[in-house]
mmCIF file of C-alpha atoms and ligand atoms in Angstrom:
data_model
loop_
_atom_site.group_PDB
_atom_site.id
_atom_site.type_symbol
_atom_site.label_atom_id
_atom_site.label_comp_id
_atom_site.label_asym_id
_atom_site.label_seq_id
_atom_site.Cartn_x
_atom_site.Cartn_y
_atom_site.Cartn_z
ATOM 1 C CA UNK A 1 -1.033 -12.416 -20.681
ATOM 2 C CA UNK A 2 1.571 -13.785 -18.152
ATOM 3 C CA UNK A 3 1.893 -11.100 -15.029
ATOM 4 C CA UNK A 4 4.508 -11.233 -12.565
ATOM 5 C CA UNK A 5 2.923 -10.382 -8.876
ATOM 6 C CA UNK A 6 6.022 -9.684 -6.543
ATOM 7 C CA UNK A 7 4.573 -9.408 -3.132
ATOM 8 C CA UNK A 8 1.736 -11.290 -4.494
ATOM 9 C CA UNK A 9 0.968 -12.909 -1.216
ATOM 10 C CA UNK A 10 0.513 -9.624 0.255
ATOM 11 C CA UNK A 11 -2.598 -7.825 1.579
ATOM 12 C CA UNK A 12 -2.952 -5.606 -2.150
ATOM 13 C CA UNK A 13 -0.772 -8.405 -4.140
ATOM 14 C CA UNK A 14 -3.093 -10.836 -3.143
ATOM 15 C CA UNK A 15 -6.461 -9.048 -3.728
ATOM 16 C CA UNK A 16 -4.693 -7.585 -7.117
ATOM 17 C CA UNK A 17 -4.002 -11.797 -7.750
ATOM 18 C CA UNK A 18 -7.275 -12.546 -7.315
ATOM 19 C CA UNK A 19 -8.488 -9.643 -9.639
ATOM 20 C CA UNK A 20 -5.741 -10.471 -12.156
ATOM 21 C CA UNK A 21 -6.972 -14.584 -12.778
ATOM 22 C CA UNK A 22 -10.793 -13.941 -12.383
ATOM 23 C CA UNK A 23 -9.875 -11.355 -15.352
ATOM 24 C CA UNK A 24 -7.954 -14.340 -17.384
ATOM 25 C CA UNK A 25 -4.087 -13.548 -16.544
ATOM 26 C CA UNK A 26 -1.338 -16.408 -16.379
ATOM 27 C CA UNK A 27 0.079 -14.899 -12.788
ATOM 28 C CA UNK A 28 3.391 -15.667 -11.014
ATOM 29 C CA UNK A 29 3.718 -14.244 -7.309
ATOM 30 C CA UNK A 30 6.845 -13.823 -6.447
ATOM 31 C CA UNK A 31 6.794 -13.699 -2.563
ATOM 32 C CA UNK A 32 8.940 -14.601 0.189
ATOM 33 C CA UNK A 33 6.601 -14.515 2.911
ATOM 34 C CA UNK A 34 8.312 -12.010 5.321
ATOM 35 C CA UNK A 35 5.220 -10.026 5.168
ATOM 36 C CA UNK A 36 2.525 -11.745 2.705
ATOM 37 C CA UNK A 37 0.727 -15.192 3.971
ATOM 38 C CA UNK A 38 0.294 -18.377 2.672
ATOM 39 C CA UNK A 39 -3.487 -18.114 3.366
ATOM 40 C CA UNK A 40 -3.680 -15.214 1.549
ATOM 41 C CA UNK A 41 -3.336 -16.910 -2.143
ATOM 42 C CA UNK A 42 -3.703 -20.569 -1.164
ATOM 43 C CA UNK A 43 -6.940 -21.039 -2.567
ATOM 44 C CA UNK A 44 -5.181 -20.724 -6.170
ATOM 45 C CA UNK A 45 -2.602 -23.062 -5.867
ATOM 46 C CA UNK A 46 -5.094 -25.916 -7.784
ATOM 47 C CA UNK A 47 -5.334 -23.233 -10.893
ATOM 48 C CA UNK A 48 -3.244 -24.338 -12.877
ATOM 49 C CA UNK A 49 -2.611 -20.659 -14.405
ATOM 50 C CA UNK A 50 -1.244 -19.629 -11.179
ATOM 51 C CA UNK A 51 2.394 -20.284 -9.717
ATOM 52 C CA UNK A 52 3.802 -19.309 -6.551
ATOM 53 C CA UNK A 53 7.534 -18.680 -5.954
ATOM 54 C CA UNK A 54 8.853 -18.136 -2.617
ATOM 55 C CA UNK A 55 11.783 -15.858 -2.626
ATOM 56 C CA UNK A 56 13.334 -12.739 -2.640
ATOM 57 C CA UNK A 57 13.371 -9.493 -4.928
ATOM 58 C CA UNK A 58 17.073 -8.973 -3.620
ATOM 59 C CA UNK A 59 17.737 -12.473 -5.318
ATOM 60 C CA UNK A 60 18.467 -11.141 -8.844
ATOM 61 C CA UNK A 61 19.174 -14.304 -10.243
ATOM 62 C CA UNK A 62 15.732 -15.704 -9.242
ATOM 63 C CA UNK A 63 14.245 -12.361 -9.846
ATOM 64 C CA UNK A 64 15.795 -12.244 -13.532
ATOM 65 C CA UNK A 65 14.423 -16.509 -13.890
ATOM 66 C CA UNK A 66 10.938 -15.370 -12.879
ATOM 67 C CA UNK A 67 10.483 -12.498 -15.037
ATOM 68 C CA UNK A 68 11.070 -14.650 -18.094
ATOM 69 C CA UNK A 69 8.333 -14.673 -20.596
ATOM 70 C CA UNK A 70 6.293 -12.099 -18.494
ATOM 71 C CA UNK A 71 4.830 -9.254 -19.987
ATOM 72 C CA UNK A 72 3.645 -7.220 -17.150
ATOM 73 C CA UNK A 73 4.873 -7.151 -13.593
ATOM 74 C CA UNK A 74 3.336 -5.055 -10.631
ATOM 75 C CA UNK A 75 5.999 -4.381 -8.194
ATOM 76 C CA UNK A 76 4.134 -4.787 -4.851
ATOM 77 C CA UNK A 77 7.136 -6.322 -2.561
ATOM 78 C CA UNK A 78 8.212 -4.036 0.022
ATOM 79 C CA UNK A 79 8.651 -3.351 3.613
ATOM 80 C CA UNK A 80 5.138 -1.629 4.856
ATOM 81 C CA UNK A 81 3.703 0.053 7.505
ATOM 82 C CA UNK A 82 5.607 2.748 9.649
ATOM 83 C CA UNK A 83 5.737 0.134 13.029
ATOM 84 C CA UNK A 84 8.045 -2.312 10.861
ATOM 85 C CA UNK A 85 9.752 1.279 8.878
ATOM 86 C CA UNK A 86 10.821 2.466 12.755
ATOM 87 C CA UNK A 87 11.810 -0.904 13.961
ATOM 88 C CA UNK A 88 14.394 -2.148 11.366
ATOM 89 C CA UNK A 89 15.410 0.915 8.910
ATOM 90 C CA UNK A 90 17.728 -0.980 7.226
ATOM 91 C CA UNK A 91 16.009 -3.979 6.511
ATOM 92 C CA UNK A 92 13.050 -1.134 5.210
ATOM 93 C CA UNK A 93 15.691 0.901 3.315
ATOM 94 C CA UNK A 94 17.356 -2.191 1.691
ATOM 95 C CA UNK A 95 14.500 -4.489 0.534
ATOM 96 C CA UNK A 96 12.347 -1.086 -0.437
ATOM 97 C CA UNK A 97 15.540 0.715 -2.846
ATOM 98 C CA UNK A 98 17.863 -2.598 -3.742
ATOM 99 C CA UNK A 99 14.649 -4.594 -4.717
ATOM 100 C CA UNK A 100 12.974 -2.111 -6.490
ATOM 101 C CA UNK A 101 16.464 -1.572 -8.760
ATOM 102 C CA UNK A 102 16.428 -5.376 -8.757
ATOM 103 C CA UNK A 103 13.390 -5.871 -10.459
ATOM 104 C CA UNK A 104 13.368 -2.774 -12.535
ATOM 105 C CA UNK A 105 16.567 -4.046 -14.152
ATOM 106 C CA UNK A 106 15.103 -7.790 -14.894
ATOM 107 C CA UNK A 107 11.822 -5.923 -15.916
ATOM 108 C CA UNK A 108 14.212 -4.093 -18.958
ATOM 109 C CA UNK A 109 15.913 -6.819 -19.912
ATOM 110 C CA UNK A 110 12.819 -8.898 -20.670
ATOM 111 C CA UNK A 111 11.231 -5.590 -22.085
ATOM 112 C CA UNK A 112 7.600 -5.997 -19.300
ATOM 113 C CA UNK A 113 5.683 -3.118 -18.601
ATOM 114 C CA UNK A 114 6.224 -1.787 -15.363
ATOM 115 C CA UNK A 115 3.361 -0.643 -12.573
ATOM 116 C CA UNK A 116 5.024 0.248 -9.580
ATOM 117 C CA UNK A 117 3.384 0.363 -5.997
ATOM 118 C CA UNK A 118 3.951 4.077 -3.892
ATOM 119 C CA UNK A 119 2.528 5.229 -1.707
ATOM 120 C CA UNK A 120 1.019 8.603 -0.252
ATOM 121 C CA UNK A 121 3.551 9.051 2.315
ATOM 122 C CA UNK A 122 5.686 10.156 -0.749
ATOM 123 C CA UNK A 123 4.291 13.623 0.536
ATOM 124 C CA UNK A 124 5.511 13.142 4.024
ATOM 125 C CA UNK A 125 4.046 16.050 6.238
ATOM 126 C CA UNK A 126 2.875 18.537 3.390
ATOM 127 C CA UNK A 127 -0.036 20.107 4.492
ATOM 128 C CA UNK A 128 -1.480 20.957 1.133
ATOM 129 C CA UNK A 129 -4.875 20.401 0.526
ATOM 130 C CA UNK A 130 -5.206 17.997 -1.555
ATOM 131 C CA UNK A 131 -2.391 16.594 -2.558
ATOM 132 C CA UNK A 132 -1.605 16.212 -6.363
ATOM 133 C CA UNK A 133 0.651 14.412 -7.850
ATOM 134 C CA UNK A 134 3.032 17.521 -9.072
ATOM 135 C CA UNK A 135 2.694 18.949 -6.140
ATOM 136 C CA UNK A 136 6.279 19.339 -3.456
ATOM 137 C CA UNK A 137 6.856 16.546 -0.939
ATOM 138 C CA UNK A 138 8.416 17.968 2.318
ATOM 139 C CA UNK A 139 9.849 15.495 4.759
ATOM 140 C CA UNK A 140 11.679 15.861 8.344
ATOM 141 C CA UNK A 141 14.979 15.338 9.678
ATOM 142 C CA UNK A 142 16.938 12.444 8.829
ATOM 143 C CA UNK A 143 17.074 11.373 12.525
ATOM 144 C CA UNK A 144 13.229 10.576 12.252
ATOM 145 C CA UNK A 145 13.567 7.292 10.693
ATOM 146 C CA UNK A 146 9.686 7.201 9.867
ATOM 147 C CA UNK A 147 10.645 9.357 6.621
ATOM 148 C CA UNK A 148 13.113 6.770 5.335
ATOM 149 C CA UNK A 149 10.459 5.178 4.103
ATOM 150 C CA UNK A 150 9.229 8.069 2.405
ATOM 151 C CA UNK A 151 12.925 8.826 0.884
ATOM 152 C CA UNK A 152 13.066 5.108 0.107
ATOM 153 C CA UNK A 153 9.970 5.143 -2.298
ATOM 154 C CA UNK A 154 10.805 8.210 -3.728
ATOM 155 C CA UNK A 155 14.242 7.024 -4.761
ATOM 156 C CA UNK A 156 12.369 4.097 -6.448
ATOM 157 C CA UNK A 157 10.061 6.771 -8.052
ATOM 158 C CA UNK A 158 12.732 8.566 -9.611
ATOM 159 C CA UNK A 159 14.304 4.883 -10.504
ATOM 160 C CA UNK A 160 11.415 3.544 -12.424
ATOM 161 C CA UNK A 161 10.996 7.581 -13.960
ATOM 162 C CA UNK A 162 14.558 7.363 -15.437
ATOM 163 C CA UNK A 163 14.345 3.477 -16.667
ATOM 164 C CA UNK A 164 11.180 4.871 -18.709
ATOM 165 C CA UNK A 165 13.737 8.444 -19.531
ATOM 166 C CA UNK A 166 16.580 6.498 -20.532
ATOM 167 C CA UNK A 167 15.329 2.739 -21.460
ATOM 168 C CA UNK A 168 11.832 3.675 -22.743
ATOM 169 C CA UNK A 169 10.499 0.747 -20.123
ATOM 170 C CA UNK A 170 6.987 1.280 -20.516
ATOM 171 C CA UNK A 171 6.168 1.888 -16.487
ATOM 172 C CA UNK A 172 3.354 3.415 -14.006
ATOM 173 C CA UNK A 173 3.692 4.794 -10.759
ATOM 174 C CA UNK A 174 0.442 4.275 -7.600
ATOM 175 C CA UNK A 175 0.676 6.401 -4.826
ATOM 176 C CA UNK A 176 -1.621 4.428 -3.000
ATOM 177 C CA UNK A 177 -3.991 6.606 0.129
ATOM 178 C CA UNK A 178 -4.415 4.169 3.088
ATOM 179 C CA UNK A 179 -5.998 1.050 1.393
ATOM 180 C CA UNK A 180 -7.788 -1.111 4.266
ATOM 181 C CA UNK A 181 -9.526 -4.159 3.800
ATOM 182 C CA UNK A 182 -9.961 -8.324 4.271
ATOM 183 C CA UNK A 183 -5.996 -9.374 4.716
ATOM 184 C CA UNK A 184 -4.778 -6.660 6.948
ATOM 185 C CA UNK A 185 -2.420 -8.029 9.021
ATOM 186 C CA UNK A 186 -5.166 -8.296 12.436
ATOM 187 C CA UNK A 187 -2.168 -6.685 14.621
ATOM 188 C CA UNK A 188 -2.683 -4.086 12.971
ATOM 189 C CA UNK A 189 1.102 -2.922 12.198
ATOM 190 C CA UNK A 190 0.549 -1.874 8.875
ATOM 191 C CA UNK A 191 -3.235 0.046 9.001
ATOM 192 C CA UNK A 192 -4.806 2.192 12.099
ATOM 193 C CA UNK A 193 -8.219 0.121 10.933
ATOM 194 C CA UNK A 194 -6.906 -3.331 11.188
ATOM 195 C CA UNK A 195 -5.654 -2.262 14.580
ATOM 196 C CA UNK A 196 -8.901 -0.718 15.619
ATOM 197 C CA UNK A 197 -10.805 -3.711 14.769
ATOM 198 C CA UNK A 198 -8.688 -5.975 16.127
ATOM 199 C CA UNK A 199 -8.649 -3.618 19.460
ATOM 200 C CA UNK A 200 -12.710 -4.188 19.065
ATOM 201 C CA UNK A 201 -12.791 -7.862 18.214
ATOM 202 C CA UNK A 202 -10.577 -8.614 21.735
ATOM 203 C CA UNK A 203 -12.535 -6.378 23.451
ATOM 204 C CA UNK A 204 -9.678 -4.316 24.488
ATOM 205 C CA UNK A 205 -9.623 -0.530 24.406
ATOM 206 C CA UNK A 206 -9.142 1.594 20.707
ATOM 207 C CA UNK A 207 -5.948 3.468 21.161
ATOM 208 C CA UNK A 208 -5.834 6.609 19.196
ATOM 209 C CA UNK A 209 -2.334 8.584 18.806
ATOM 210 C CA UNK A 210 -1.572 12.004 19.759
ATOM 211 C CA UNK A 211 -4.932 13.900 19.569
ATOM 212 C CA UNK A 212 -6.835 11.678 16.941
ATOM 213 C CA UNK A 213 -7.243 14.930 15.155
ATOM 214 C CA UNK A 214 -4.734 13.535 12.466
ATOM 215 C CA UNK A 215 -6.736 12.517 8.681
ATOM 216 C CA UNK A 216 -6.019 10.183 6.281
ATOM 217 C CA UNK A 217 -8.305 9.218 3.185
ATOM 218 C CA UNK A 218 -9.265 5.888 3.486
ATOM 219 C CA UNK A 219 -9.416 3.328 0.419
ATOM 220 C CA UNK A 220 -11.529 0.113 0.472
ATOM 221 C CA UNK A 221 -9.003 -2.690 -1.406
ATOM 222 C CA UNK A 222 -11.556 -2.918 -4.015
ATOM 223 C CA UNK A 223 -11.167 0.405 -4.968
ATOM 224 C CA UNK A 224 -7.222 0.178 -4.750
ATOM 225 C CA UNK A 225 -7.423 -3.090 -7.134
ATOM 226 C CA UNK A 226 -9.521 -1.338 -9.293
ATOM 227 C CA UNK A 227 -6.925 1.739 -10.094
ATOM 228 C CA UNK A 228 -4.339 -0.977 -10.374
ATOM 229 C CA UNK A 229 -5.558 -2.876 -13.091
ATOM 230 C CA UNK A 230 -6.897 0.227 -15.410
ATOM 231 C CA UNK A 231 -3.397 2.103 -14.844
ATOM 232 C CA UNK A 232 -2.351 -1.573 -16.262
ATOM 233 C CA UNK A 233 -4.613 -1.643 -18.767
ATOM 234 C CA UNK A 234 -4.489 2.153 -19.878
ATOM 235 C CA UNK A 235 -2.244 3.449 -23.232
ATOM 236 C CA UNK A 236 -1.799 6.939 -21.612
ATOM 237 C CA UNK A 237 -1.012 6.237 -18.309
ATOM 238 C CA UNK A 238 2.676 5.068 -19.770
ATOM 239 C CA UNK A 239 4.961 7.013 -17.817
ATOM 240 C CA UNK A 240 2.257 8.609 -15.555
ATOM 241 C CA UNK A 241 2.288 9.046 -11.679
ATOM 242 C CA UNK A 242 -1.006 8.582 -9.698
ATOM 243 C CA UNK A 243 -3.204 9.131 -6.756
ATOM 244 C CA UNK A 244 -5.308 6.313 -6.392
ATOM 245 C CA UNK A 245 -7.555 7.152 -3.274
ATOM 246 C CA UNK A 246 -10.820 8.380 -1.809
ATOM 247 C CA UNK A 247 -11.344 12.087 -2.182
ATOM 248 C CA UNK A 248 -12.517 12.013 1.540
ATOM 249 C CA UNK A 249 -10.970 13.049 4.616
ATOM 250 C CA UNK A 250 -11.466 11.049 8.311
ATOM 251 C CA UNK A 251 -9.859 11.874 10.920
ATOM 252 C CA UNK A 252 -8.425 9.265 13.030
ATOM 253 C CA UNK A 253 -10.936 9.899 16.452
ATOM 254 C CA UNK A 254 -13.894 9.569 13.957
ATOM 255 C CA UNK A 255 -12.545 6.269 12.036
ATOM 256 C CA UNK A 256 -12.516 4.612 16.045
ATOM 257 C CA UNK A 257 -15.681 5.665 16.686
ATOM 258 C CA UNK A 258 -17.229 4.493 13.297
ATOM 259 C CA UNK A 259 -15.436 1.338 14.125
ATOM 260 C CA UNK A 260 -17.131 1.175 17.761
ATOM 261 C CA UNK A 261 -20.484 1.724 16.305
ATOM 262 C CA UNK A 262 -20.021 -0.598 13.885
ATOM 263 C CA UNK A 263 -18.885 -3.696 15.705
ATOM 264 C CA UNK A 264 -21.638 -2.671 18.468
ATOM 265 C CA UNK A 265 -18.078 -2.088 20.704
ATOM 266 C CA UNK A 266 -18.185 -1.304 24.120
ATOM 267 C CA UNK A 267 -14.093 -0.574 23.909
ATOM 268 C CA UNK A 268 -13.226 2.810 25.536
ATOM 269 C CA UNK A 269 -11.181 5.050 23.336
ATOM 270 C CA UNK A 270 -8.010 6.197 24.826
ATOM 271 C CA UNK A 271 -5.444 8.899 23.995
ATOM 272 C CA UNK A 272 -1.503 7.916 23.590
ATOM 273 C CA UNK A 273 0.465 10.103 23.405
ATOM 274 C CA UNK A 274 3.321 9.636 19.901
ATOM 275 C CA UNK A 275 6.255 10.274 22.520
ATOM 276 C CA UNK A 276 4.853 6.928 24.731
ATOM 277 C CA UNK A 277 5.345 4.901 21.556
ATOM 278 C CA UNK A 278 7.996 6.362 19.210
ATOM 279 C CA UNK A 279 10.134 8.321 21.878
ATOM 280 C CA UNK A 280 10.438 12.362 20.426
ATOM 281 C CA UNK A 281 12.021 11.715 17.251
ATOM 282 C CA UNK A 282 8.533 10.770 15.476
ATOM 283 C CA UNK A 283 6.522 13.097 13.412
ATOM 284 C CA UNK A 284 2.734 11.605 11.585
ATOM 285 C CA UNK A 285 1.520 13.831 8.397
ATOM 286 C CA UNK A 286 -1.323 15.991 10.069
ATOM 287 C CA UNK A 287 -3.398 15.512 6.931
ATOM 288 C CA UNK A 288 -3.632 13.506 3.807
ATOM 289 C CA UNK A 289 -6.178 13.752 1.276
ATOM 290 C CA UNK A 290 -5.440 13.160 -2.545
ATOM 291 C CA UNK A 291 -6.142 15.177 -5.503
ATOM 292 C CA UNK A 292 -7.530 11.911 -7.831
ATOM 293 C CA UNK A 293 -8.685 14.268 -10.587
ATOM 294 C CA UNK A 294 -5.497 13.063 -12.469
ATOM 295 C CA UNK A 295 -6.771 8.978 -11.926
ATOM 296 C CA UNK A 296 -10.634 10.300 -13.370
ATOM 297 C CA UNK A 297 -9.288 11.908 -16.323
ATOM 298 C CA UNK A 298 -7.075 9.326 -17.604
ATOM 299 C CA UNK A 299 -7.594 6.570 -16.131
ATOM 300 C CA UNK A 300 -11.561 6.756 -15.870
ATOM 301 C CA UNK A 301 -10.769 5.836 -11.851
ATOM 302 C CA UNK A 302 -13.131 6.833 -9.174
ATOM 303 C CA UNK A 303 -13.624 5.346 -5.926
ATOM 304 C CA UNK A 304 -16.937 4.182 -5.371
ATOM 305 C CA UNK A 305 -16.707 2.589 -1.992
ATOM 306 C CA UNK A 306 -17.880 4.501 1.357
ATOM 307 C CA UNK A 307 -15.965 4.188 4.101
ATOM 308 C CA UNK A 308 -18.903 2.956 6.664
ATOM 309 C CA UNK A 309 -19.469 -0.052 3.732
ATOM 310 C CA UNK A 310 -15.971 -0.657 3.486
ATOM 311 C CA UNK A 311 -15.107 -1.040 7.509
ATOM 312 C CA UNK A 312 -18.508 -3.144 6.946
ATOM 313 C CA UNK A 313 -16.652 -5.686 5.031
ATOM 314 C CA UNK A 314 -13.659 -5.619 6.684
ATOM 315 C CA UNK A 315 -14.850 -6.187 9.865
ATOM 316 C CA UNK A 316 -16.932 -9.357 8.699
ATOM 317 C CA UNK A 317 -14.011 -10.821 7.240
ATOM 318 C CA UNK A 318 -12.181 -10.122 10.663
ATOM 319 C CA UNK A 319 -14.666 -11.587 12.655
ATOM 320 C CA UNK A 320 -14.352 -14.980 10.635
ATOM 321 C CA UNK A 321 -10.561 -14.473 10.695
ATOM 322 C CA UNK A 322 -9.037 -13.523 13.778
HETATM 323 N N1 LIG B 1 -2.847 5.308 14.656
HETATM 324 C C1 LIG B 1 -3.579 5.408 15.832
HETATM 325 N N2 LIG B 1 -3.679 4.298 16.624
HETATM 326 C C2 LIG B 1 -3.125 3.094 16.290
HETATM 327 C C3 LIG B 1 -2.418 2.995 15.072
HETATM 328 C C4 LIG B 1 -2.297 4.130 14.275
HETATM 329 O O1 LIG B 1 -4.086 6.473 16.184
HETATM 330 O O2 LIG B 1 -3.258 2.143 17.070
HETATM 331 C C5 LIG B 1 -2.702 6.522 13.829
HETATM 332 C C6 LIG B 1 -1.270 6.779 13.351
HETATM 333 O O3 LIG B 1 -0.499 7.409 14.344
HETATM 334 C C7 LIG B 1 -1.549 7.686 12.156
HETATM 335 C C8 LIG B 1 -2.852 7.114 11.591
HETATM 336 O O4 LIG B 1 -3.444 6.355 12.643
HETATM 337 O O5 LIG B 1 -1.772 8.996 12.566
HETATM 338 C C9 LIG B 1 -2.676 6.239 10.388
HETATM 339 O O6 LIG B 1 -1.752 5.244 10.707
HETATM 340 P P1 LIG B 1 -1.437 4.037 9.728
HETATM 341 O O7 LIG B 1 -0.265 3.309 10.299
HETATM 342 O O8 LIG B 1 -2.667 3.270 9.441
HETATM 343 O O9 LIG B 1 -1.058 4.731 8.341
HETATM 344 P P2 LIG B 1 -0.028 5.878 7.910
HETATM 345 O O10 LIG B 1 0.402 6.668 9.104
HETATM 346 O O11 LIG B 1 1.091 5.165 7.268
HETATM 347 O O12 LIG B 1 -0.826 6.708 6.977
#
């Protein structure tokens, strides 16, 4: 089967790459390296069922070339992690709506299956416990740009939604919980446990926003690859929307000090205030833990990895990278 990675060079992309050929795919990555690496897929470019592409998903004309002959595409390309969101909007709100509608539209005209990458800030700062995929999203003002990343996604949500309504595209949506693992960009931008390790690995101190009190349900990349490809692979899941994350709440104090004890850190743990790094217009979901009873069901999708096993992993591969 040929698949169509965009983003493929990409922290997920990549791992889903390397998933997608040791499982017998013909894979195209369609990247253009604003935030994927060159290292991150490199050691494919001998296999000769593998081609990169450098370029854009706002380039139809290359988007619609690509596409051709491709019967599955995982739309991965995006602008990530809330750092980059508050910095440049635009380029967030542009490449993350106009890309999406890009590639949906080449995806229908050469009639490939559709798996879409979201993401569990679709919720925004419901405090429901846990979140399902049915369940209300309820976001701030406008004038916190954070959310326009949220609003962004969602608008691509209910873009792939009506293609499948109104085309019959065959399509699946991933809200993704906090994946973390080998790639992470080691400044940390895009993931609180890059940054933490990174903080470790320098020997500098772990800096933990507002009162560290905030959770999120972390995902070892192994898990989130492993959703991805049975959502691919699964009949029912054909217009679906899922959770794919770890039924298990951390909050962000205990993830620094699991990464302390872990690396055998001496690092301090400090407290920064949001206001010292976002100014007052910034608001962070208080908690985040998915309902993946949905992802079980149909899917058969559990994830298996512990979190102290996962960080395990990641920071080996951080120690060898940084
Ligand atoms: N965070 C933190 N220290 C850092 C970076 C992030 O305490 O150096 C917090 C961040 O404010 C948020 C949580 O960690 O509450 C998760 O942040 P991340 O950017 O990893 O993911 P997201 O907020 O998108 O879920």
């Amino acid at each position: 089967m040929k698949t169509l990675v965009t983003g493929g060079a990409g922290y997920i992309g990549s791992h889903l790459v390397d998933r997608l050929l040791a499982d017998g795919h013909e894979v195209v990555v369609l990247d253009d390296l604003s935030m994927g690496k060159m290292a991150n897929i490199e050691h494919h470019l001998e296999d000769r069922r593998f081609q990169f592409i450098e370029g854009s998903v706002l380039n139809q004309p290359l988007v619609r070339e690509t596409l051709h002959g491709c019967d599955l595409i995982f739309h991965l390309a995006a602008v990530v992690g809330i750092p980059y969101i508050i910095d440049d909007p635009l380029r967030g709100i542009l490449t993350n709506v106009v890309g999406t509608e890009v590639v949906l539209e080449a995806a229908d005209e050469a009639g490939c299956r559709f798996i879409f990458a979201s993401t569990s800030e679709i919720y925004g700062k419901s405090e429901k416990v846990p979140l399902s995929e049915e369940d209300d999203r309820l976001l701030g003002s406008t004038r916190v740009s954070r959310w326009s990343y949220s609003t962004a996604k969602a608008l691509d949500e209910h873009l792939v939604l009506a293609y499948h309504q109104k085309q019959g595209l065959p399509v699946v949506i991933l809200r993704y919980f906090n994946s973390y693992g080998p790639r992470l960009d080691p400044q940390g931008y895009g993931s609180v446990v890059a940054k933490f390790i990174g903080q470790t690995l320098r020997g500098e101190p772990l800096t933990v926003h507002g009162d560290g009190q905030q959770t999120r349900s972390f995902t070892y990349i192994d898990d989130t690859v492993e959703g991805t490809v049975l959502a691919a692979e699964c009949a029912e899941a054909n217009g679906e929307v899922f959770n794919i994350g770890r039924e298990e709440e951390t909050t962000i104090l205990q993830l620094a000090e699991m990464v302390k004890k872990i690396t055998a850190s001496s690092s301090q743990i400090i407290f920064v205030p949001y206001d010292d790094l976002y100014g007052s217009r910034f608001e962070d979901p208080r908690r985040r833990l998915p309902d993946a009873s949905k992802a079980e069901r149909l899917l058969g999708f559990k994830a298996q990895v512990p979190l102290t096993e996962g960080l395990k992993k990641t920071v080996a591969w951080f120690r060898g990278n940084l």
